[in-house]
mmCIF file with all atom_site columns, C-alpha atoms in Angstrom:
data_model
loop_
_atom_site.group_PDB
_atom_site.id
_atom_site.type_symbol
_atom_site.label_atom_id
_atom_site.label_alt_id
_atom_site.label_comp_id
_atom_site.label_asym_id
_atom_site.label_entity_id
_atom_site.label_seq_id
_atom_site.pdbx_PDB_ins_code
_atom_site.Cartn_x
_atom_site.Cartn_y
_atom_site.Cartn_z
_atom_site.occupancy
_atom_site.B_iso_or_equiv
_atom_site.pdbx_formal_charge
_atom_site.auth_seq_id
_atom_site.auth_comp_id
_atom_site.auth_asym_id
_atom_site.auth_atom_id
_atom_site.pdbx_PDB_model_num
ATOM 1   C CA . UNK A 1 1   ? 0.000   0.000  0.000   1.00 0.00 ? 1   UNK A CA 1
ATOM 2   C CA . UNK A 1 2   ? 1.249   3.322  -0.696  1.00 0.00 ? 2   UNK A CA 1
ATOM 3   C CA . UNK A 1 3   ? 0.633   6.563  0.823   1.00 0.00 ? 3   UNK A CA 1
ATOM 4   C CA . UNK A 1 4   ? -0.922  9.374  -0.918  1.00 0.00 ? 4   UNK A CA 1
ATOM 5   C CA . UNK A 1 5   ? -1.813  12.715 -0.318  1.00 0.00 ? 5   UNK A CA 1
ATOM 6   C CA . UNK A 1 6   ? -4.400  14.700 -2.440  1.00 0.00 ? 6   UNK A CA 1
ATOM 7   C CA . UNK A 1 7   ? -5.038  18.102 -2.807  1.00 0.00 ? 7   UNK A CA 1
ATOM 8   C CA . UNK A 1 8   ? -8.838  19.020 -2.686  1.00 0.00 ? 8   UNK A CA 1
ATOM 9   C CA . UNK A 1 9   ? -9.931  22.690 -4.223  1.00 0.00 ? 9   UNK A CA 1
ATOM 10  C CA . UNK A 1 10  ? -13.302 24.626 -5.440  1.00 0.00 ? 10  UNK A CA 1
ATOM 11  C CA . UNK A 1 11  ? -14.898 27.884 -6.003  1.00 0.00 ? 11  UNK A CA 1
ATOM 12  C CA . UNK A 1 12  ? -17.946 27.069 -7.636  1.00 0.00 ? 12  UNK A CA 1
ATOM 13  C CA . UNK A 1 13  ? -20.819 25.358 -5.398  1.00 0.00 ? 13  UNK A CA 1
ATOM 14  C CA . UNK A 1 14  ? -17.819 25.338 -2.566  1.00 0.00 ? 14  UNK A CA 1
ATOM 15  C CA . UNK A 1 15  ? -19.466 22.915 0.026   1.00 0.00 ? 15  UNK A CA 1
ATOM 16  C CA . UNK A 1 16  ? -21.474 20.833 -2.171  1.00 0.00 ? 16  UNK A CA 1
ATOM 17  C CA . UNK A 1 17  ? -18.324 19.954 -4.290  1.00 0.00 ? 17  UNK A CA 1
ATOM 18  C CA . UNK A 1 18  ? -15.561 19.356 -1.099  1.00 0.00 ? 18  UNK A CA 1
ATOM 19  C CA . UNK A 1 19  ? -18.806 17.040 0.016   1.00 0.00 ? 19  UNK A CA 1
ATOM 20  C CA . UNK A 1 20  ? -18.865 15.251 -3.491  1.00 0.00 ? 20  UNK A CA 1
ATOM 21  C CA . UNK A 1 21  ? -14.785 14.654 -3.468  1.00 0.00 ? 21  UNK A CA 1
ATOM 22  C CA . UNK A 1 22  ? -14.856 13.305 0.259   1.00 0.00 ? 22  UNK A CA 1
ATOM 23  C CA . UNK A 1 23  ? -17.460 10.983 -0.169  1.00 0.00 ? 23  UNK A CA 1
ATOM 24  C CA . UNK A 1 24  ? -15.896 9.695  -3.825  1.00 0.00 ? 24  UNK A CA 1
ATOM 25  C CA . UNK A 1 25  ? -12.702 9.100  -1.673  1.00 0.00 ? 25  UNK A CA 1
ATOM 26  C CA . UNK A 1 26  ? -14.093 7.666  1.278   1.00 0.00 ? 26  UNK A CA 1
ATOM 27  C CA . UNK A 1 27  ? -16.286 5.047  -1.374  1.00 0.00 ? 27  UNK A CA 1
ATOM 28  C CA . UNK A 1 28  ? -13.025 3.989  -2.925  1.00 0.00 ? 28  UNK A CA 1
ATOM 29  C CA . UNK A 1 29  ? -10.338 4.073  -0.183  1.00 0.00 ? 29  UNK A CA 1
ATOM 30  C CA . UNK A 1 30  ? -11.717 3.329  2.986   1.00 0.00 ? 30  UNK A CA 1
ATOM 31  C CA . UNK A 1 31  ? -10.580 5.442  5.633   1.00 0.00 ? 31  UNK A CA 1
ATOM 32  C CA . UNK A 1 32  ? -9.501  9.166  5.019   1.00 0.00 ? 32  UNK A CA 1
ATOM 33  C CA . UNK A 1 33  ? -7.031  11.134 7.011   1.00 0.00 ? 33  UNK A CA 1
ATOM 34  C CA . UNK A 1 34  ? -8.597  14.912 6.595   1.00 0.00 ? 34  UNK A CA 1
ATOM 35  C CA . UNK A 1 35  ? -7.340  18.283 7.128   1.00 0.00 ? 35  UNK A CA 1
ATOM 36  C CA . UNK A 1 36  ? -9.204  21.049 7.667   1.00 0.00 ? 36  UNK A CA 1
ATOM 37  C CA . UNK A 1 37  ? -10.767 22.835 5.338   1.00 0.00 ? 37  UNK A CA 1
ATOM 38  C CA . UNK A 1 38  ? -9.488  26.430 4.274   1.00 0.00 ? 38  UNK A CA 1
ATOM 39  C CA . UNK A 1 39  ? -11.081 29.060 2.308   1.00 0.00 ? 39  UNK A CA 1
ATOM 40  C CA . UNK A 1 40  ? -8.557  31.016 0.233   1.00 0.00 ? 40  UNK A CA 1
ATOM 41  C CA . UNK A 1 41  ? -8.461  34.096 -2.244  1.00 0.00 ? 41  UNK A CA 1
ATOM 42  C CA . UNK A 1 42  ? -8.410  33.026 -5.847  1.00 0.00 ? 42  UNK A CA 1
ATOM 43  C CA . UNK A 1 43  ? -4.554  32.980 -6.853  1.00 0.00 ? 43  UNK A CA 1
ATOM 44  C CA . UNK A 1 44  ? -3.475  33.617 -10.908 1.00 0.00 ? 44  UNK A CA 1
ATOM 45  C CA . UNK A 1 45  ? -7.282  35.073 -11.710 1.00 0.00 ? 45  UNK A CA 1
ATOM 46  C CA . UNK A 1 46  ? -9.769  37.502 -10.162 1.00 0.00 ? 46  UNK A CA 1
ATOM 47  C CA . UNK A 1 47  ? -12.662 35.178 -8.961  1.00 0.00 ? 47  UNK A CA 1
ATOM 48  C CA . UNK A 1 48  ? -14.426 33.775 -6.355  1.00 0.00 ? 48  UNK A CA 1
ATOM 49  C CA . UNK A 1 49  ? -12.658 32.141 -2.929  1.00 0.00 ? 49  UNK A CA 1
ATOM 50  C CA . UNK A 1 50  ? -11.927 28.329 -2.910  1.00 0.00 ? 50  UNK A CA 1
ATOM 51  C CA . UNK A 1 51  ? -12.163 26.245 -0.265  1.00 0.00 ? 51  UNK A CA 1
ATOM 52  C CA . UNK A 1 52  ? -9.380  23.999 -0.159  1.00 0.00 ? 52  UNK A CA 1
ATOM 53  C CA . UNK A 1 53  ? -8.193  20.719 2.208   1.00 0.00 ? 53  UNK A CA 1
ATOM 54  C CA . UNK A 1 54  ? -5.974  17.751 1.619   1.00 0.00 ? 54  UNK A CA 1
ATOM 55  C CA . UNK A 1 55  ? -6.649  14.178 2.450   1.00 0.00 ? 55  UNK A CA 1
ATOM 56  C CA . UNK A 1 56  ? -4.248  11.425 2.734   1.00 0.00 ? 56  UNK A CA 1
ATOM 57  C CA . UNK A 1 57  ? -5.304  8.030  1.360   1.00 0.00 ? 57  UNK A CA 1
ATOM 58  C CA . UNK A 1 58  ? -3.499  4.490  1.472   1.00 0.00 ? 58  UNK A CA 1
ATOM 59  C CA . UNK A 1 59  ? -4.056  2.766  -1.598  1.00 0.00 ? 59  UNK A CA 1
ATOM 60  C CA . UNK A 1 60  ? -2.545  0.023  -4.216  1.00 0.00 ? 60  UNK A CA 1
ATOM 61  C CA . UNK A 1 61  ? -3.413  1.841  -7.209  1.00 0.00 ? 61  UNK A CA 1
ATOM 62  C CA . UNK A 1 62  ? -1.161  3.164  -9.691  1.00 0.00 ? 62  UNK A CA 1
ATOM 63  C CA . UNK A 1 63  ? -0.191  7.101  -9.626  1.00 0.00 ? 63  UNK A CA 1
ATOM 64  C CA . UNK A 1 64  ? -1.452  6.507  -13.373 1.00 0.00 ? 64  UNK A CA 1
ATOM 65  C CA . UNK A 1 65  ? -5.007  5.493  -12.391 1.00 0.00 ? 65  UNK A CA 1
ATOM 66  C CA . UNK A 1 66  ? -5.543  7.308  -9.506  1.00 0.00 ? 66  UNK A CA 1
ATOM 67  C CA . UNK A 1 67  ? -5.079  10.226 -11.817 1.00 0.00 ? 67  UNK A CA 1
ATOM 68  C CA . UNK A 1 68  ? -7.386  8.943  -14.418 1.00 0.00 ? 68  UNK A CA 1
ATOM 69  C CA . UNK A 1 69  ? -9.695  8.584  -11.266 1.00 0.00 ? 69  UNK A CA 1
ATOM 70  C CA . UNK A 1 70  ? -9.762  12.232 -10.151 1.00 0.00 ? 70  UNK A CA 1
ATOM 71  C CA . UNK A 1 71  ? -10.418 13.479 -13.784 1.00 0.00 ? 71  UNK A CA 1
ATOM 72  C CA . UNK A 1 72  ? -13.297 11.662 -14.420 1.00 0.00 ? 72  UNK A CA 1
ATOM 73  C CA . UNK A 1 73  ? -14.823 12.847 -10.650 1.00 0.00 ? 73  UNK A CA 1
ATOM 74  C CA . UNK A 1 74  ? -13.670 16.098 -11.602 1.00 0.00 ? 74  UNK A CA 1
ATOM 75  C CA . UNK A 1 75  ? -15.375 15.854 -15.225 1.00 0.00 ? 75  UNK A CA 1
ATOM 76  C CA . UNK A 1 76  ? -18.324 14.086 -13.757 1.00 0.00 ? 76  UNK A CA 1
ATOM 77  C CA . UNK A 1 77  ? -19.227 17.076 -11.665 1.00 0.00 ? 77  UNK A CA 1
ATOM 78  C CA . UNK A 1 78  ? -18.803 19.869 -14.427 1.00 0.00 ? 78  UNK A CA 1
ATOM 79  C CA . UNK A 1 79  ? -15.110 20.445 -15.046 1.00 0.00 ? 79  UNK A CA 1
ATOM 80  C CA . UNK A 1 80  ? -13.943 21.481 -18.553 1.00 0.00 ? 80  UNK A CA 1
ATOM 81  C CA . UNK A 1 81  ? -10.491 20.779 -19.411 1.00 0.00 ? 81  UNK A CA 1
ATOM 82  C CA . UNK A 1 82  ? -10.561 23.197 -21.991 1.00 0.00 ? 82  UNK A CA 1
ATOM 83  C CA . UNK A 1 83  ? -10.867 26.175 -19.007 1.00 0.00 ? 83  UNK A CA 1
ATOM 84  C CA . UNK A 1 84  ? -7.629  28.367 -18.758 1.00 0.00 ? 84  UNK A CA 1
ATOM 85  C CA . UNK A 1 85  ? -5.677  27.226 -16.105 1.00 0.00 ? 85  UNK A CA 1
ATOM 86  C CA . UNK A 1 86  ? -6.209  30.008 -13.945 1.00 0.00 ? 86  UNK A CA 1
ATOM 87  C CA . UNK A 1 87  ? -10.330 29.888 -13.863 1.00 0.00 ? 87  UNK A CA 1
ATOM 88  C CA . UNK A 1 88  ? -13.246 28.774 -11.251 1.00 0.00 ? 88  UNK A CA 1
ATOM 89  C CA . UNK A 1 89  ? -13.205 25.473 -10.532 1.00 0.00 ? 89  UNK A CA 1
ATOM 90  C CA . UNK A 1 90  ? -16.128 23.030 -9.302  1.00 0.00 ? 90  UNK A CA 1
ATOM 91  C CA . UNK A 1 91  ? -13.047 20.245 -8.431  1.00 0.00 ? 91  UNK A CA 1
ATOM 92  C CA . UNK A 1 92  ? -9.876  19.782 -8.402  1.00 0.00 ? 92  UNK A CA 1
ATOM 93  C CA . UNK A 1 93  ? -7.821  16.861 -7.284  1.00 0.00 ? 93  UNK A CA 1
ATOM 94  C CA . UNK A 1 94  ? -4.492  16.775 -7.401  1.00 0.00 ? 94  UNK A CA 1
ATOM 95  C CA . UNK A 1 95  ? -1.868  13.928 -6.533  1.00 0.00 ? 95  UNK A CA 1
ATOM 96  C CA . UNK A 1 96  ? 0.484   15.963 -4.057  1.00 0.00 ? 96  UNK A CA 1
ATOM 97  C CA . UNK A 1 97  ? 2.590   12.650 -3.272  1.00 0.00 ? 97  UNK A CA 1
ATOM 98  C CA . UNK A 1 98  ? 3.221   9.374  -3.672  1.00 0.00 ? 98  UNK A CA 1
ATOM 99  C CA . UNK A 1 99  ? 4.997   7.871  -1.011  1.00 0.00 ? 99  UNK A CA 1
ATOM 100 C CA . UNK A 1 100 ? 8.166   9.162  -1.712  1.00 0.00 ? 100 UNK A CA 1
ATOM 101 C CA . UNK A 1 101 ? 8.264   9.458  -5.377  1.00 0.00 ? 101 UNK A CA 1
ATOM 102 C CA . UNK A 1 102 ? 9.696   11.637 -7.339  1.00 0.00 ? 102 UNK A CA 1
ATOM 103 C CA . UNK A 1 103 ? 9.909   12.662 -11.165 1.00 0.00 ? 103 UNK A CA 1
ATOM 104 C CA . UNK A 1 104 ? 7.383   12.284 -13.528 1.00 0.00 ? 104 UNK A CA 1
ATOM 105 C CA . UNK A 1 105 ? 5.336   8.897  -13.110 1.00 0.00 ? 105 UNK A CA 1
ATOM 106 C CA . UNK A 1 106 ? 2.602   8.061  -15.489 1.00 0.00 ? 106 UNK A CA 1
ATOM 107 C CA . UNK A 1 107 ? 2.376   11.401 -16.519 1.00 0.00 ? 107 UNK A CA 1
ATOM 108 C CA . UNK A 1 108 ? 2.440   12.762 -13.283 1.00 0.00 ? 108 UNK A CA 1
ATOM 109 C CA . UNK A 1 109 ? 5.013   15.218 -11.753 1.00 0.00 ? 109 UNK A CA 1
ATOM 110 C CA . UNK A 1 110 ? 5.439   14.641 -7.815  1.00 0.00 ? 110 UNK A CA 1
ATOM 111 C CA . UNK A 1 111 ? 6.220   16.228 -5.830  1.00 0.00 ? 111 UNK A CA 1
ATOM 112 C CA . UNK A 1 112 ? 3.422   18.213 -7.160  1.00 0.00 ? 112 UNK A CA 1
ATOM 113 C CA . UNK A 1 113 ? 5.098   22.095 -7.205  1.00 0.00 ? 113 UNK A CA 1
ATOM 114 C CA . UNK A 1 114 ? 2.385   23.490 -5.483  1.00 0.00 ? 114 UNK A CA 1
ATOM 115 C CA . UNK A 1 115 ? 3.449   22.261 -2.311  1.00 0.00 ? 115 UNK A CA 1
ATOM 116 C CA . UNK A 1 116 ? 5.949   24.720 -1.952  1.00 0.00 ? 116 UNK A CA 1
ATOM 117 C CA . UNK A 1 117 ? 4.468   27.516 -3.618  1.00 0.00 ? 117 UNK A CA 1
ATOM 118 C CA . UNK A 1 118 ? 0.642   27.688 -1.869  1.00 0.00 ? 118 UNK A CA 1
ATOM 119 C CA . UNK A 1 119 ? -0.249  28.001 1.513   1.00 0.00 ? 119 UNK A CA 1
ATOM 120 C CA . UNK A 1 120 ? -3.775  26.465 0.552   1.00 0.00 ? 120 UNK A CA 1
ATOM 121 C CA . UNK A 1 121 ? -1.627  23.279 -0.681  1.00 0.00 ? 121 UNK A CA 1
ATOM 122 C CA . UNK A 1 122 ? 1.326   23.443 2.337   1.00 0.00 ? 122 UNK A CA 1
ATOM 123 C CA . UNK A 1 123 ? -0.671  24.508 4.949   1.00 0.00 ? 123 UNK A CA 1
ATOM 124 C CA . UNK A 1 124 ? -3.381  21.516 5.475   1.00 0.00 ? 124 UNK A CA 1
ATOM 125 C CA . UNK A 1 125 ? -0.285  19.373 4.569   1.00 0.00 ? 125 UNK A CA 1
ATOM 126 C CA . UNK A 1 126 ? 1.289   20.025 7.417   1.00 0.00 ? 126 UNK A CA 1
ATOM 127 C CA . UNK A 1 127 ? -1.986  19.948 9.329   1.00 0.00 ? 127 UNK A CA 1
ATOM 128 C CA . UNK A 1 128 ? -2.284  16.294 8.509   1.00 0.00 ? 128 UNK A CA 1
ATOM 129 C CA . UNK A 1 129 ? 1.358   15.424 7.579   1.00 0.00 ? 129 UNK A CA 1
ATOM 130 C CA . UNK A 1 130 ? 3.510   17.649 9.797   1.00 0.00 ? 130 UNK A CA 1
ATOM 131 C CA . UNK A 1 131 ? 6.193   15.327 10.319  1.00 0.00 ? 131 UNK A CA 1
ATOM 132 C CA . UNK A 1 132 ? 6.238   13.342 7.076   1.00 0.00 ? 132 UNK A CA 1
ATOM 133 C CA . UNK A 1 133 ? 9.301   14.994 4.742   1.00 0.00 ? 133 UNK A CA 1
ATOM 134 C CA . UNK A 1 134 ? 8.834   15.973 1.518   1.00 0.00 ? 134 UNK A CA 1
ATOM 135 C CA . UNK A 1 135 ? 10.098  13.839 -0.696  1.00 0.00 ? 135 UNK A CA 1
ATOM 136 C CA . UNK A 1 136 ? 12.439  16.461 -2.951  1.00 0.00 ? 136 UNK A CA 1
ATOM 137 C CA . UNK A 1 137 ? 13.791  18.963 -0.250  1.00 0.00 ? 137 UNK A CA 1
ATOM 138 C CA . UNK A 1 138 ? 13.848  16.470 2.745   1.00 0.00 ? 138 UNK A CA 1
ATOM 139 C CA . UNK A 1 139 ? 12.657  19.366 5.245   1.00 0.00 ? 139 UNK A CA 1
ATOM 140 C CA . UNK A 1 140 ? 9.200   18.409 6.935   1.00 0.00 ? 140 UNK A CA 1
ATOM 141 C CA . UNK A 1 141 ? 6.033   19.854 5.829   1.00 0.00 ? 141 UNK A CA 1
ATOM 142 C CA . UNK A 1 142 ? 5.701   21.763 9.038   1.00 0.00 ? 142 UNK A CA 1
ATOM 143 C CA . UNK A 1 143 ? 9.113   23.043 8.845   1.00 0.00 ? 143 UNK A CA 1
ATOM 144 C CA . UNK A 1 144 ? 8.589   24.075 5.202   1.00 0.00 ? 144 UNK A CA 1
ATOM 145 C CA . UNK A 1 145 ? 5.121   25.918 6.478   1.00 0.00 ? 145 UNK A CA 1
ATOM 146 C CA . UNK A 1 146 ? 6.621   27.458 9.341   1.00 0.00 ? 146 UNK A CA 1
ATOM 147 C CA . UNK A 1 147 ? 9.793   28.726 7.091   1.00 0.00 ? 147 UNK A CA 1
ATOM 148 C CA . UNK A 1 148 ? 6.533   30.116 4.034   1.00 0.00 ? 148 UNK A CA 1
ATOM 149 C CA . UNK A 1 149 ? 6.909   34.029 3.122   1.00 0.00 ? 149 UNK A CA 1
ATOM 150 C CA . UNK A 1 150 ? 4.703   34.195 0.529   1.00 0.00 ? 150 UNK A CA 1
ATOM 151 C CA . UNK A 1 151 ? 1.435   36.819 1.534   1.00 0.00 ? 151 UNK A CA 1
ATOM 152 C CA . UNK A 1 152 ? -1.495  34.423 0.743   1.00 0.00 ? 152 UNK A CA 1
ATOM 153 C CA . UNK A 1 153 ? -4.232  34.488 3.296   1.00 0.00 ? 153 UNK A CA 1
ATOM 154 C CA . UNK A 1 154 ? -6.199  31.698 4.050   1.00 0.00 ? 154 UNK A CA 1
ATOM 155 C CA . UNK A 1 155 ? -8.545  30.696 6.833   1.00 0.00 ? 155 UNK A CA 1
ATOM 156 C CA . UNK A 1 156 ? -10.434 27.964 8.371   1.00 0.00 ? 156 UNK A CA 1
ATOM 157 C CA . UNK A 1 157 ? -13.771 27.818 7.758   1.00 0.00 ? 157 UNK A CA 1
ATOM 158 C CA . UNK A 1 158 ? -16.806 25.733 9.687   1.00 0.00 ? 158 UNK A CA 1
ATOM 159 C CA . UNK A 1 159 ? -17.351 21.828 7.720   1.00 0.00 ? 159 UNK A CA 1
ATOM 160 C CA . UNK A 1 160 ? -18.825 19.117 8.728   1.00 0.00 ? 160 UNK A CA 1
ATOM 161 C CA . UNK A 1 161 ? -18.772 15.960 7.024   1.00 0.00 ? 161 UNK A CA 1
ATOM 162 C CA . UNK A 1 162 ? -20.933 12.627 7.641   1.00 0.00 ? 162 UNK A CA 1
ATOM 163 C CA . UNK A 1 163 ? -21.832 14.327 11.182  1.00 0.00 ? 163 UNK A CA 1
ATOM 164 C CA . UNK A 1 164 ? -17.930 14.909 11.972  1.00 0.00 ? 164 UNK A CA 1
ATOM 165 C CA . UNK A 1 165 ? -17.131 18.638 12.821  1.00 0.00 ? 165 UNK A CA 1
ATOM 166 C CA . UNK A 1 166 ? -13.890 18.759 10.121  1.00 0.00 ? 166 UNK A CA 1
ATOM 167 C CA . UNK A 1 167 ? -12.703 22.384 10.612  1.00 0.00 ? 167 UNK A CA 1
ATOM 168 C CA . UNK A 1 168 ? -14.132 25.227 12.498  1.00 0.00 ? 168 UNK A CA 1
ATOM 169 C CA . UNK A 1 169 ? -13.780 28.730 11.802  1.00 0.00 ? 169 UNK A CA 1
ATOM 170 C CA . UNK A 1 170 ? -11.902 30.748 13.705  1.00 0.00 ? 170 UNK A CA 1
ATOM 171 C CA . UNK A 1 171 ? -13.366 33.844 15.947  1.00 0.00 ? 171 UNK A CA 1
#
């Protein structure tokens, strides 16, 4: 079995959509090791906030068709691949890590960049991960969130999922 982390994100029908990807996840894998679950400004494009978590998963699937997975969950609930990159999203689910892989594998690059350049990606990691290295730069995800400059805000917001209280907002 390997371990996997996945990054969940979505601006458009926000709750509905992290609800849709959690209980996809929880059908296929079994038990899921949440983080909370942050609402953040859009980055790259002016648009609507995203709420944003990561889940860790132990699996024996491929990188390849875990991948092949997420895209048809994400295409199954509206996503167009032929968006711009930067755009609203109603999912997204990315492959963060793969046990310690690294380099491309079945078309996959991991460690997925975005670990190191997004607090909505870094910071649930180390909520749920803290310990656990990163695979490339060998410092620990908390290290690598307490040592982030960049000025993204993000905050926890109030979720519940199949009647368990997964983040609460704070103040």
């Amino acid at each position: 079995m390997s371990r996997v982390y996945i990054s969940v994100g979505t601006n458009i029908e926000r709750y509905r959509h992290v609800t849709v990807a959690l209980d996809a996840l929880a059908g296929w894998f079994g038990d899921l090791t949440i983080s909370p679950v942050y609402e953040s400004e859009s980055v790259g494009f002016e648009g609507s906030d995203f709420l944003n978590l990561v889940v860790g998963i132990d699996t024996g699937l491929s990188v390849g068709e875990l991948s092949r997975r997420f895209k048809k969950l994400e295409a199954d609930n509206g996503r167009t691949r032929s968006a711009p990159k930067f755009s609203p999203r109603t999912l997204d689910l990315d492959i963060l890590t793969y046990d310690d892989s690294v380099g491309v594998v079945d078309g996959v690059e991991l460690p997925r960049a975005e670990i190191l350049k997004n607090a909505f990606v870094l910071r649930p990691l180390a909520d749920i991960a803290g310990a656990e290295m990163h695979p490339a730069c060998r410092q620990t995800y908390q290290q690598l969130w307490q040592d982030y400059q960049r000025d993204q805000k993000l905050w926890p917001v109030d979720f519940s999922w199949q009647g368990r209280q997964i983040s609460r907002a704070v103040g």
